[in-house]
Short mmCIF file of C-alpha atoms in Angstrom, two decimals:
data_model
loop_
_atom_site.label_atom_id
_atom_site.label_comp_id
_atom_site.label_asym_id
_atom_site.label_seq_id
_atom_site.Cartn_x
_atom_site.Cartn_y
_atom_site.Cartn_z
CA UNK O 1 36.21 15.00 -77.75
CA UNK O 2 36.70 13.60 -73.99
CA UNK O 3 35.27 10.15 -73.23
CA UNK O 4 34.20 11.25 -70.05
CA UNK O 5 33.73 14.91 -68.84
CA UNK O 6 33.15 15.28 -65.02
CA UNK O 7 31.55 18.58 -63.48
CA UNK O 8 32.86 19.47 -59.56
CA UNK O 9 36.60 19.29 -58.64
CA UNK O 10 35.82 18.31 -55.17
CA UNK O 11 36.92 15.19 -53.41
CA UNK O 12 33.84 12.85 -54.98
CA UNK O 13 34.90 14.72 -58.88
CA UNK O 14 39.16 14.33 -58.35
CA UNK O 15 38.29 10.62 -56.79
CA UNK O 16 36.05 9.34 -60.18
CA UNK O 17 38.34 11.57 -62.35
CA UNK O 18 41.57 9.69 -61.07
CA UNK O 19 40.27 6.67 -61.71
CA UNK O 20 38.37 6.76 -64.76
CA UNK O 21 41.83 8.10 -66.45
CA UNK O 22 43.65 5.33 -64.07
CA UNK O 23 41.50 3.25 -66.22
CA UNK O 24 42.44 4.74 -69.30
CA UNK O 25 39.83 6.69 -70.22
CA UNK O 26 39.90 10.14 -71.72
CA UNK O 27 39.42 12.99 -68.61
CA UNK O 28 37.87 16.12 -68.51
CA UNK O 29 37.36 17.83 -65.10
CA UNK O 30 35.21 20.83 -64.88
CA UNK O 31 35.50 23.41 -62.01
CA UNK O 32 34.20 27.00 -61.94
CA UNK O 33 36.39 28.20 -59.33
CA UNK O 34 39.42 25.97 -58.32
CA UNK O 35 39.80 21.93 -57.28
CA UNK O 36 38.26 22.19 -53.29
CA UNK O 37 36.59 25.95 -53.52
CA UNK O 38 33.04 24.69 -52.51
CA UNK O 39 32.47 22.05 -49.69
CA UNK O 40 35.35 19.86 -50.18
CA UNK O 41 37.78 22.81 -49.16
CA UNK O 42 36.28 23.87 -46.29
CA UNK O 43 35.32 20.77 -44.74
CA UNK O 44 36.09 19.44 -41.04
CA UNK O 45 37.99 16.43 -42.85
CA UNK O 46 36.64 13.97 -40.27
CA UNK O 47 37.37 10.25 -41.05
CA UNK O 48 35.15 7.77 -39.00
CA UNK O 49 33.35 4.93 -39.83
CA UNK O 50 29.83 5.58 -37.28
CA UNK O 51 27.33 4.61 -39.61
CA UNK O 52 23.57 3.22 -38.73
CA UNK O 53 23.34 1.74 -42.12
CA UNK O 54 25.04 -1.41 -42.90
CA UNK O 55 25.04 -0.48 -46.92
CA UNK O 56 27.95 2.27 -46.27
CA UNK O 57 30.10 0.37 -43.66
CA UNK O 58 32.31 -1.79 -46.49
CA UNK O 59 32.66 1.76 -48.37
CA UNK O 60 33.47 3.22 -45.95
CA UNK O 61 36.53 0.92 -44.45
CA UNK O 62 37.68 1.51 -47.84
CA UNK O 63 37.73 5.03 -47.80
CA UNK O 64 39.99 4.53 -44.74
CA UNK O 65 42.29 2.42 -46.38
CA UNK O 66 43.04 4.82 -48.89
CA UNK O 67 43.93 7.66 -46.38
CA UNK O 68 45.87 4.56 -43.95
CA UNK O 69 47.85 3.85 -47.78
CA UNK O 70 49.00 7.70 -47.80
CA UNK O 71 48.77 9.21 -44.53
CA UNK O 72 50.69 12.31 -45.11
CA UNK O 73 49.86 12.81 -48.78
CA UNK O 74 46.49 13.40 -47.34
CA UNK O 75 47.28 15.06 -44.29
CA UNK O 76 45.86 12.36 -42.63
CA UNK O 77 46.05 12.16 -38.64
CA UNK O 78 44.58 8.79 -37.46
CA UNK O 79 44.22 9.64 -34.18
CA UNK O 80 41.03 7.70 -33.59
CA UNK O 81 37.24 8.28 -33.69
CA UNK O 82 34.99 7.82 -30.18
CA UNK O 83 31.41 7.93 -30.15
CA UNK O 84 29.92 8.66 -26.81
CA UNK O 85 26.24 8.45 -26.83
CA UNK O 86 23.24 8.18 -24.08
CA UNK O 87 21.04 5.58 -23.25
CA UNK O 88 18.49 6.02 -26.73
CA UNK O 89 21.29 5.64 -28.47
CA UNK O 90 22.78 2.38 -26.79
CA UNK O 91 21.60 0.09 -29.68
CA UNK O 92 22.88 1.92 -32.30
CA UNK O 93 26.37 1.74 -31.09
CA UNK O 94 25.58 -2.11 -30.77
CA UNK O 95 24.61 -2.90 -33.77
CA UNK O 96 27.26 -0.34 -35.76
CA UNK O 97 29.76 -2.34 -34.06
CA UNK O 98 28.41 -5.44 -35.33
CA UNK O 99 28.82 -4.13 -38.76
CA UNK O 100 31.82 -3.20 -38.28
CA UNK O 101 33.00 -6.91 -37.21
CA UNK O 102 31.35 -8.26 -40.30
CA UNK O 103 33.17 -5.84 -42.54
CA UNK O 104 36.64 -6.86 -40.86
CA UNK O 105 36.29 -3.08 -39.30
CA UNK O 106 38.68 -3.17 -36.28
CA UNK O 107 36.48 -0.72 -33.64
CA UNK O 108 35.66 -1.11 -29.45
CA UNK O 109 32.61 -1.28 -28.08
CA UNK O 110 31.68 0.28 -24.15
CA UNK O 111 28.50 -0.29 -22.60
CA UNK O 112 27.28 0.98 -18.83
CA UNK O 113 27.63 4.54 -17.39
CA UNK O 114 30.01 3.03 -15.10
CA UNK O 115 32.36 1.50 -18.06
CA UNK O 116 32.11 4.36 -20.12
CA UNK O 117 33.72 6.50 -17.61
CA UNK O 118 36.40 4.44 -16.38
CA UNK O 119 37.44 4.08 -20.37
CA UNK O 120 37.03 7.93 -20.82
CA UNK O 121 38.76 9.34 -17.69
CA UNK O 122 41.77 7.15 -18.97
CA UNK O 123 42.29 10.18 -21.73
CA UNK O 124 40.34 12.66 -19.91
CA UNK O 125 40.83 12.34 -16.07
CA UNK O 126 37.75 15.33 -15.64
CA UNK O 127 35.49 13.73 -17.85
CA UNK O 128 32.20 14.63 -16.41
CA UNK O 129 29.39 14.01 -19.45
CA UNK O 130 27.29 10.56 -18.68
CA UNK O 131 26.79 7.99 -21.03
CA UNK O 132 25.73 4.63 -21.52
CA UNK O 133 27.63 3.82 -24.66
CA UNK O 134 31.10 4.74 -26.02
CA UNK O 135 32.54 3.11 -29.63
CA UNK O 136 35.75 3.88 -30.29
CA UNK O 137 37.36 3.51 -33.82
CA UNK O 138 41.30 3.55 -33.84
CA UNK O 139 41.78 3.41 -37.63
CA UNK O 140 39.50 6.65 -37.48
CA UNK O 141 41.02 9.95 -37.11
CA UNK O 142 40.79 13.28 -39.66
CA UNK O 143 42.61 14.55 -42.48
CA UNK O 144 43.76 18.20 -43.63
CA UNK O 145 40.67 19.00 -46.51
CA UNK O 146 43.16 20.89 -48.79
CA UNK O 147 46.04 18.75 -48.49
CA UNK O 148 43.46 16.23 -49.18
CA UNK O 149 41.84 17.83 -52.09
CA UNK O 150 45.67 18.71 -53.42
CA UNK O 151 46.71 15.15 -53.40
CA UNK O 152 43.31 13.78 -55.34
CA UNK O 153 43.65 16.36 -58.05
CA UNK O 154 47.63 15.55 -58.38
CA UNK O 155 46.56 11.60 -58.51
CA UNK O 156 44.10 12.38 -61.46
CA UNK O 157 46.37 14.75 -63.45
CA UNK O 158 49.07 12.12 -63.00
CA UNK O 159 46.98 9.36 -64.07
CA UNK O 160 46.22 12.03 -67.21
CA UNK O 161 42.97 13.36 -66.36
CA UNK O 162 43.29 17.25 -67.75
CA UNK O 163 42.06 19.53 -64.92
CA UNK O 164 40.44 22.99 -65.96
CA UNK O 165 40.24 25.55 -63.18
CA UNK O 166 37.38 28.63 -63.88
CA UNK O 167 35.49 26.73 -66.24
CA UNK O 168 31.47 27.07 -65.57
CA UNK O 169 28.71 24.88 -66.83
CA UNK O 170 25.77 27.35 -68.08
CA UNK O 171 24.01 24.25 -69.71
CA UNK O 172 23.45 21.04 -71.66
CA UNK O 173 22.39 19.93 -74.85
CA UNK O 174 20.12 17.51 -74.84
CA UNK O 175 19.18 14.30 -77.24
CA UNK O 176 17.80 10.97 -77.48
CA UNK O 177 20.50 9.27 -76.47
CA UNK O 178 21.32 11.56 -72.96
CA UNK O 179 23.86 14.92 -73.18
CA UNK O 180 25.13 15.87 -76.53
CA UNK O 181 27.45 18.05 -75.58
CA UNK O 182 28.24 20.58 -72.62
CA UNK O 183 28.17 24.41 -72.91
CA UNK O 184 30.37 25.76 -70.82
CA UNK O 185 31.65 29.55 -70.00
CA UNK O 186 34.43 28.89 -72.24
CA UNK O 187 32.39 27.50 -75.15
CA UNK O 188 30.89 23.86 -76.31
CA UNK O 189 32.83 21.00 -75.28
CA UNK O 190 31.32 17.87 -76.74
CA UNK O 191 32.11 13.91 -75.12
CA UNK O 192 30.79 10.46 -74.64
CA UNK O 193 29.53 10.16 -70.86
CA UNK O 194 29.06 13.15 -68.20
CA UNK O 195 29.85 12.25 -64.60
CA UNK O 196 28.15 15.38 -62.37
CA UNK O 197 29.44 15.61 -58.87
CA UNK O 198 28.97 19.40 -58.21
CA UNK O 199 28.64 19.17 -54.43
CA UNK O 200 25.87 21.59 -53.00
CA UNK O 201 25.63 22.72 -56.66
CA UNK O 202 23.82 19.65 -57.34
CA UNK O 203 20.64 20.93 -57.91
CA UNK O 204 21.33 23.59 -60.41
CA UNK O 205 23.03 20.73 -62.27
CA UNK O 206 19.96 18.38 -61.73
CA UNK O 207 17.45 21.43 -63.56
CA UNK O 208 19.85 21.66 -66.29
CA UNK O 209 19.71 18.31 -67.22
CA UNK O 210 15.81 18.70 -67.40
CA UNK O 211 15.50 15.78 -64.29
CA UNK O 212 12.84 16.31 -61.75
CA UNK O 213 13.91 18.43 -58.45
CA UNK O 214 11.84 15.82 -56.63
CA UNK O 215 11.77 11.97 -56.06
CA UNK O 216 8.97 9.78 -54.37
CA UNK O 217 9.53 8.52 -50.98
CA UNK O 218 7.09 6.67 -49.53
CA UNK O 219 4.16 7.73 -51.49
CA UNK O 220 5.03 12.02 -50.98
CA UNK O 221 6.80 13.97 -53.35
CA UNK O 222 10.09 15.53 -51.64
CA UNK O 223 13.22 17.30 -52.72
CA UNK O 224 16.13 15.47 -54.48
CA UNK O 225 18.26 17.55 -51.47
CA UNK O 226 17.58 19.70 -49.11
CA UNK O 227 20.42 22.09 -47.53
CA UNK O 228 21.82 22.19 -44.16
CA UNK O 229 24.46 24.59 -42.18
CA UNK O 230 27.26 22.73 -40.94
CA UNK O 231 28.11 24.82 -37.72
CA UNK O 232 31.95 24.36 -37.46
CA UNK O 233 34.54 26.52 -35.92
CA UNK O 234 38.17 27.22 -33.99
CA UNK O 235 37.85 27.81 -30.56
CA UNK O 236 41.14 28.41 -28.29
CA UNK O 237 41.03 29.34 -24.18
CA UNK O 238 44.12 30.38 -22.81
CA UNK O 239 46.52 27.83 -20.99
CA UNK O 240 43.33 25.10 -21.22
CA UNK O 241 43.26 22.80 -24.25
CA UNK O 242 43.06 19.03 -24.64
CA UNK O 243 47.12 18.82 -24.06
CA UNK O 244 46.55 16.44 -21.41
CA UNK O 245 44.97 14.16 -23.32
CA UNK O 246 48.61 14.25 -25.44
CA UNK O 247 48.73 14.84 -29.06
CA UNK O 248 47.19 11.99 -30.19
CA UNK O 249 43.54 12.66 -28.68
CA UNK O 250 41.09 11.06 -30.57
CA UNK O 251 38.23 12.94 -32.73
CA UNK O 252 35.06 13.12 -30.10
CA UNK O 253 31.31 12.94 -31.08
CA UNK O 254 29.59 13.45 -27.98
CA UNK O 255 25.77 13.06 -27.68
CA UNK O 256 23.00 14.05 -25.16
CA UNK O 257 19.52 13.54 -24.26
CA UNK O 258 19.25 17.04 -23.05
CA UNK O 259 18.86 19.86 -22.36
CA UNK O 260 22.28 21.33 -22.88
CA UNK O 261 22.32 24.49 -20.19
CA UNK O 262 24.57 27.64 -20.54
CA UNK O 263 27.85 27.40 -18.98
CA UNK O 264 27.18 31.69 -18.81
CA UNK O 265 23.92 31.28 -16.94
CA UNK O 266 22.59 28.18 -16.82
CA UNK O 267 19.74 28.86 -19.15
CA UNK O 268 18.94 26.11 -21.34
CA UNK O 269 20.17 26.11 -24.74
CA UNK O 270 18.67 23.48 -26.10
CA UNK O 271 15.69 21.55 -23.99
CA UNK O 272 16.27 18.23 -25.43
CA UNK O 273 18.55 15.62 -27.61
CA UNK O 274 21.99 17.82 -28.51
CA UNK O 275 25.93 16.75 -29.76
CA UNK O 276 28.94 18.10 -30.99
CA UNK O 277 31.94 16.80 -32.09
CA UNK O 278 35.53 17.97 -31.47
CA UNK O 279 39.27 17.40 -32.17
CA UNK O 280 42.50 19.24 -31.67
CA UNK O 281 43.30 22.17 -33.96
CA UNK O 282 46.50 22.03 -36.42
CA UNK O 283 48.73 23.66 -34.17
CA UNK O 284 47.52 21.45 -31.26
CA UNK O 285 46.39 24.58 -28.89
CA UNK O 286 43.31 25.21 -30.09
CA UNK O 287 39.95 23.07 -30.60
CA UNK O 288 38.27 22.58 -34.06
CA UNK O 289 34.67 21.53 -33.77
CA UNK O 290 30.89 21.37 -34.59
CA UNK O 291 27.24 20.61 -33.38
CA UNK O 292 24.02 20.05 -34.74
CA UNK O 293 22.99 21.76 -38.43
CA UNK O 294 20.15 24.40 -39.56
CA UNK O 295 18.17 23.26 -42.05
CA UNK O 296 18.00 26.10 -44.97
CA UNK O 297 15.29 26.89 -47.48
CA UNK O 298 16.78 28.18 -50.31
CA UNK O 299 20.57 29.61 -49.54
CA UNK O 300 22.84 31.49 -51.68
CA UNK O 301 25.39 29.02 -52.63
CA UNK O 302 28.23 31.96 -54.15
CA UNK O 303 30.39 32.98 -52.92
CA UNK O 304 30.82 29.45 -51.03
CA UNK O 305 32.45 29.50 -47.67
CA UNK O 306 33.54 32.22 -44.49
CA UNK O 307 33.04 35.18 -47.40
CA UNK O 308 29.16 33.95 -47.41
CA UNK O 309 27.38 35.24 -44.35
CA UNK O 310 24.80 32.61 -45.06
CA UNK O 311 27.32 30.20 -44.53
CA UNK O 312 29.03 31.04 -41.21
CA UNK O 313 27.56 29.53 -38.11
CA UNK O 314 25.21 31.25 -36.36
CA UNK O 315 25.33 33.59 -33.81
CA UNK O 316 24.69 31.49 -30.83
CA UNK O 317 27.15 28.98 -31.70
CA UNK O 318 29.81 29.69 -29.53
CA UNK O 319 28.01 29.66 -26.75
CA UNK O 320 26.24 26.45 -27.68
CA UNK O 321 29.67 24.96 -28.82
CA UNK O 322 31.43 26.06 -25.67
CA UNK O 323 28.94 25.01 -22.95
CA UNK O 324 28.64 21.28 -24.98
CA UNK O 325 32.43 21.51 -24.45
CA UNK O 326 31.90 22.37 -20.06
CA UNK O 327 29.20 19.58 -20.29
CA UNK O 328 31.79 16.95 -21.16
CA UNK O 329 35.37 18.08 -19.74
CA UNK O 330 35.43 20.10 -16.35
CA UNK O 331 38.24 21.88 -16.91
CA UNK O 332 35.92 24.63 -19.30
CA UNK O 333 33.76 25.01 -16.81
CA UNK O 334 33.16 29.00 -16.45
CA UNK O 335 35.01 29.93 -19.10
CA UNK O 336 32.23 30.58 -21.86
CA UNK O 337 33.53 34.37 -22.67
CA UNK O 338 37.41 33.64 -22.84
CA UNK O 339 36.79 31.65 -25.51
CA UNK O 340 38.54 33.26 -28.70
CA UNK O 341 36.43 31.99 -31.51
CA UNK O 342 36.68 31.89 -35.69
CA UNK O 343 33.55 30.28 -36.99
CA UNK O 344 33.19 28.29 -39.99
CA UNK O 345 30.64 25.91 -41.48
CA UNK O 346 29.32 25.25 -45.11
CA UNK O 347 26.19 24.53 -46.72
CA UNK O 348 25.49 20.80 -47.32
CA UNK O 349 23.32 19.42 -49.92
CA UNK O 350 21.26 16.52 -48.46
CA UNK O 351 19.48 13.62 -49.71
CA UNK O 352 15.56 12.45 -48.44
CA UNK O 353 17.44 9.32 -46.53
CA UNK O 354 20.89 11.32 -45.97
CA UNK O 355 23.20 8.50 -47.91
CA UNK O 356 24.61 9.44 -51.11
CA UNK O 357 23.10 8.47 -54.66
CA UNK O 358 25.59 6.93 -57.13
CA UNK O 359 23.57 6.27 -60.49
CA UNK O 360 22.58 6.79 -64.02
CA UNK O 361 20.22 9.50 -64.07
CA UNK O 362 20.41 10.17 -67.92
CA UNK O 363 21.77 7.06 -71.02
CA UNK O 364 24.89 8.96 -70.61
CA UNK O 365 24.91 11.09 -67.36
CA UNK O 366 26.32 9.00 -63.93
CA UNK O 367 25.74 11.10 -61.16
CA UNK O 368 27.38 11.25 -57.60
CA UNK O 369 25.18 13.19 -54.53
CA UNK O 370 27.48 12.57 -51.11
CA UNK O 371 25.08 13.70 -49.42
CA UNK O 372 27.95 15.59 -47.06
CA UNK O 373 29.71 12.48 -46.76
CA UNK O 374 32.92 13.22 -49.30
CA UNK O 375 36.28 12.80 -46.35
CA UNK O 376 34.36 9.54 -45.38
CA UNK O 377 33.45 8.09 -48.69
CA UNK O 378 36.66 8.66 -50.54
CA UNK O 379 36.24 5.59 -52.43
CA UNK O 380 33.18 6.42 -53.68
CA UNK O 381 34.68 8.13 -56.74
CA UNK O 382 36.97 5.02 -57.47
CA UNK O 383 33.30 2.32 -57.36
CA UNK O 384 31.45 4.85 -59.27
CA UNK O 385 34.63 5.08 -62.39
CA UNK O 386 34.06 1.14 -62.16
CA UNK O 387 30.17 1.24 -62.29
CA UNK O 388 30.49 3.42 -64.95
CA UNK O 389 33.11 0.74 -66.75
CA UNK O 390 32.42 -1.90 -65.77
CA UNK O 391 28.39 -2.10 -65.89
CA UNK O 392 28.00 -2.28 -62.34
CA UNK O 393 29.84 -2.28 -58.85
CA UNK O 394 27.51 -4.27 -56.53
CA UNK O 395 29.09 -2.17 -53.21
CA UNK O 396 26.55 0.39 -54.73
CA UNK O 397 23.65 -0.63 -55.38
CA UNK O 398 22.67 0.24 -52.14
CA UNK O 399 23.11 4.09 -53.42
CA UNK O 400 20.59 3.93 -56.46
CA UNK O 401 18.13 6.40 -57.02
CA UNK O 402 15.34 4.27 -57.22
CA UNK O 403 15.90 3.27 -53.67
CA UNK O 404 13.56 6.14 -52.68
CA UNK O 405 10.56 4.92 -54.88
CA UNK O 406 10.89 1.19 -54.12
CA UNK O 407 11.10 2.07 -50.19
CA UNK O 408 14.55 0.41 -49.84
CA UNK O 409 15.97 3.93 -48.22
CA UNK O 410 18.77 3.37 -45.52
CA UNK O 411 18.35 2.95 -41.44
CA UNK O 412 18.76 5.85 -39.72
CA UNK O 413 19.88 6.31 -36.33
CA UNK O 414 18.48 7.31 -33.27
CA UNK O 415 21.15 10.12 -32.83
CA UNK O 416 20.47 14.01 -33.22
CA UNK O 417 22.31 14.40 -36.17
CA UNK O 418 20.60 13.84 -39.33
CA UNK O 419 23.78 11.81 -40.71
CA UNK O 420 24.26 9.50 -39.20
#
C-alpha cells in the first residue's frame, strides 16, 4: 500500500510527486496516457510573473527560481517577459510592480506613450502599437513543455516516486474517514492519502469523489471550473521574423483597447479590448503565439490536444493572430495570407476567480486545480507535498477552497484575458 497515490502526471502531479517522495514518503503516480499527454504537454511554456493578485506573486518568483536553478534541464530560455498594456490597464502594471518589489521580484516599470516607445523601439525599431504602460520582467522568459515535463517526472522517479504510464482511474471507494482505496483500469490499489491533480480532467475526478460540481461565490451557485480554448499556434512569413530583435527577444503580451482591424481588409475583428502574446519559435524563424480564449460548454476532453478538433484554435485565428501581430510591428504589415500557419491550443479547466485551489477537499484527498497556471506555478506541487506534511504551508492559504464562500476570491485585472 502507497502512502500517497497522486492522479495526473502533469507538471502540478510530477512537482507534488517529487517532493512528497523527496520527503520520504511512499509514491504512486497515476497517468492514463503518458507523464505531459493532456495540458502540461502541449502548453506554450510561458514563464512570467504578471499577476493582479498579490497572493500568487511570492509563488510565483519561486516557480522561477526553480527553472533559473536548471535552465537547460527544463529547456528553459529566460529571455524576458514585457507587458505592454493601454491606458485602462496603467494601474495594474503599477501596482503588479509594486508586488513585485515587495516580493524581492527584480521587474521594470514604463509609464507614458512617449516612454513606452522610446523603450520598445530599442528592440523593435518599427514598433508601431501605442501604449501607456510597458513592465518588463528579465528573470521571465519560457521553457520547452516536454523537456519540462521530462525533467519533473525524472526528479520524482529519482527521488523514488514509482511512475505508472496507461493507468486510468474509473473510481473511488468511499468511507468515513475519506478514499479507501482507488479502482483503477488495472485493478484496486489501496493507500493512505490521494493527491488529485488531473488537469482539465478535474471535474470527472471531482464527481467521482462524490464532491459538489459547484461552489458558492458571492451568494450564486457556479461551477467548480469552467473550460476555455487556449488559441495558440506557429506562424512563419518568409524572410520577416523577429531576427532583428536578436535571439534573445523577450516573450511579448501585448494589449489593446480596440478594435483590432484586419490587416486583409481593414474590417474589424474585434470592436473592442483585444491581446496576444508572442515569442520566437524553437528554431528562431518562426513565431509561437496566442490571443484571447473561447469559453466552452461542455468539450470533449479525449483525445487531448491537435488530434481533438475541439481543441485546435479556431478558424479565424490566423487572421486575428496575424493582424494583432501588423498592429504592433510594421514590418507584417500586408502580409496576412503569406503567413504559413500550424495551430494549436488546449482546453483549460478554470476556476470562478481564475487562481488555483490547493486544499483538502476529502479527510484524506488534497487536491491541486491550476487553474491553467502549471509553467508559472511550478512550485506549487513542492508547497502543496509540504501542506500535506507538514499541516499547513501559509504561501497557500490564499488558494483554499473556502475562499469562494467567505468572499476572499483574488483581484482581478483590468486586462482582456481572464488570467490574469
Amino acid at each position: 500500500m502507497a502512502s500517497h497515490v497522486v492522479v495526473g502526471g502533469g507538471v502540478n502531479g510530477l512537482s507534488v510527486a517529487w517532493r512528497l517522495a523527496e520527503r520520504g514518503a511512499d509514491v504512486v503516480v497515476l497517468d492514463k496516457g503518458r507523464p505531459g499527454a493532456g495540458a502540461s504537454g502541449s502548453a506554450g511554456g510561458i514563464v512570467r510573473n504578471y499577476y493582479r493578485s498579490e497572493a500568487i506573486t511570492a509563488l510565483v518568483a519561486m516557480s522561477v527560481a526553480m527553472f533559473e536553478s536548471e535552465p537547460e534541464a527544463y529547456g528553459f530560455r529566460q529571455v524576458g517577459y514585457l507587458a505592454a498594456v493601454p491606458q485602462r490597464q496603467v494601474d495594474d502594471l503599477v501596482a503588479i510592480r509594486e508586488q513585485h518589489e515587495r516580493a524581492g521580484y527584480e521587474s521594470e516599470l514604463v509609464v507614458g506613450a512617449e516612454r513606452c516607445h522610446e523603450y520598445l523601439s530599442w528592440t523593435w525599431a518599427d514598433w508601431d502599437a501605442q501604449v501607456e504602460a510597458v513592465l518588463h520582467e528579465r528573470r521571465g522568459g519560457w521553457a520547452d513543455a516536454m523537456q519540462t515535463v521530462r525533467h519533473l517526472a525524472e526528479r520524482a522517479r529519482s527521488a523514488g516516486a514509482d511512475i505508472r504510464e496507461g493507468v486510468e482511474v474509473v473510481g473511488f471507494e468511499l468511507g468515513e474517514g475519506g478514499v479507501t482505496a482507488i479502482a483503477t483500469s488495472e485493478g484496486r490499489l489501496e493507500c493512505e492519502t490521494v493527491v488529485v491533480a488531473p488537469g482539465p480532467w478535474i471535474a470527472g475526478v471531482w464527481s467521482m469523489l462524490g464532491l459538489s460540481p459547484d461552489v458558492e461565490v458571492d451568494g450564486e451557485r457556479r461551477p467548480l471550473v469552467s473550460y476555455w480554448k487556449a488559441q495558440e499556434g506557429e506562424f512563419a512569413l518568409s524572410g520577416v521574423g523577429l531576427s532583428s530583435a536578436g535571439p534573445e527577444a523577450p516573450v511579448v503580451h501585448l494589449d489593446q483597447e480596440g478594435p483590432l482591424r484586419s490587416d486583409r481588409d481593414g474590417r474589424a475583428l474585434v470592436p473592442g479590448a483585444w491581446g496576444i502574446y508572442f515569442r520566437m519559435g524553437r528554431t528562431g524563424t518562426a513565431i509561437t503565439g496566442g490571443g484571447l480564449p473561447v469559453l466552452l460548454s461542455s468539450p470533449r476532453l479525449d483525445p487531448y490536444g491537435s488530434d481533438n478538433p475541439e481543441h485546435v484554435a479556431e478558424a479565424g485565428f490566423p487572421e486575428f493572430f496575424t493582424s494583432g501581430l501588423a498592429t504592433a510591428l510594421r514590418r507584417f504589415r500586408g502580409r496576412c495570407d503569406e503567413w504559413r500557419v500550424t495551430p494549436g491550443g488546449g482546453i483549460v479547466p478554470h476556476t470562478p476567480d481564475n487562481y488555483p485551489v490547493c486544499d483538502w477537499v476529502l479527510p484524506n484527498v488534497y487536491a491541486i486545480v491550476d487553474s491553467g497556471h502549471g509553467f508559472k506555478t511550478l512550485a506549487i506541487g513542492r508547497l502543496a507535498a509540504d501542506d500535506m506534511l507538514d499541516d499547513g504551508e501559509p504561501l497557500l492559504d490564499a488558494f483554499r477552497l473556502g475562499r469562494f464562500a467567505q468572499g476572499a476570491t483574488h483581484a482581478a485585472s483590468m486586462g482582456p484575458y481572464p488570467w490574469t
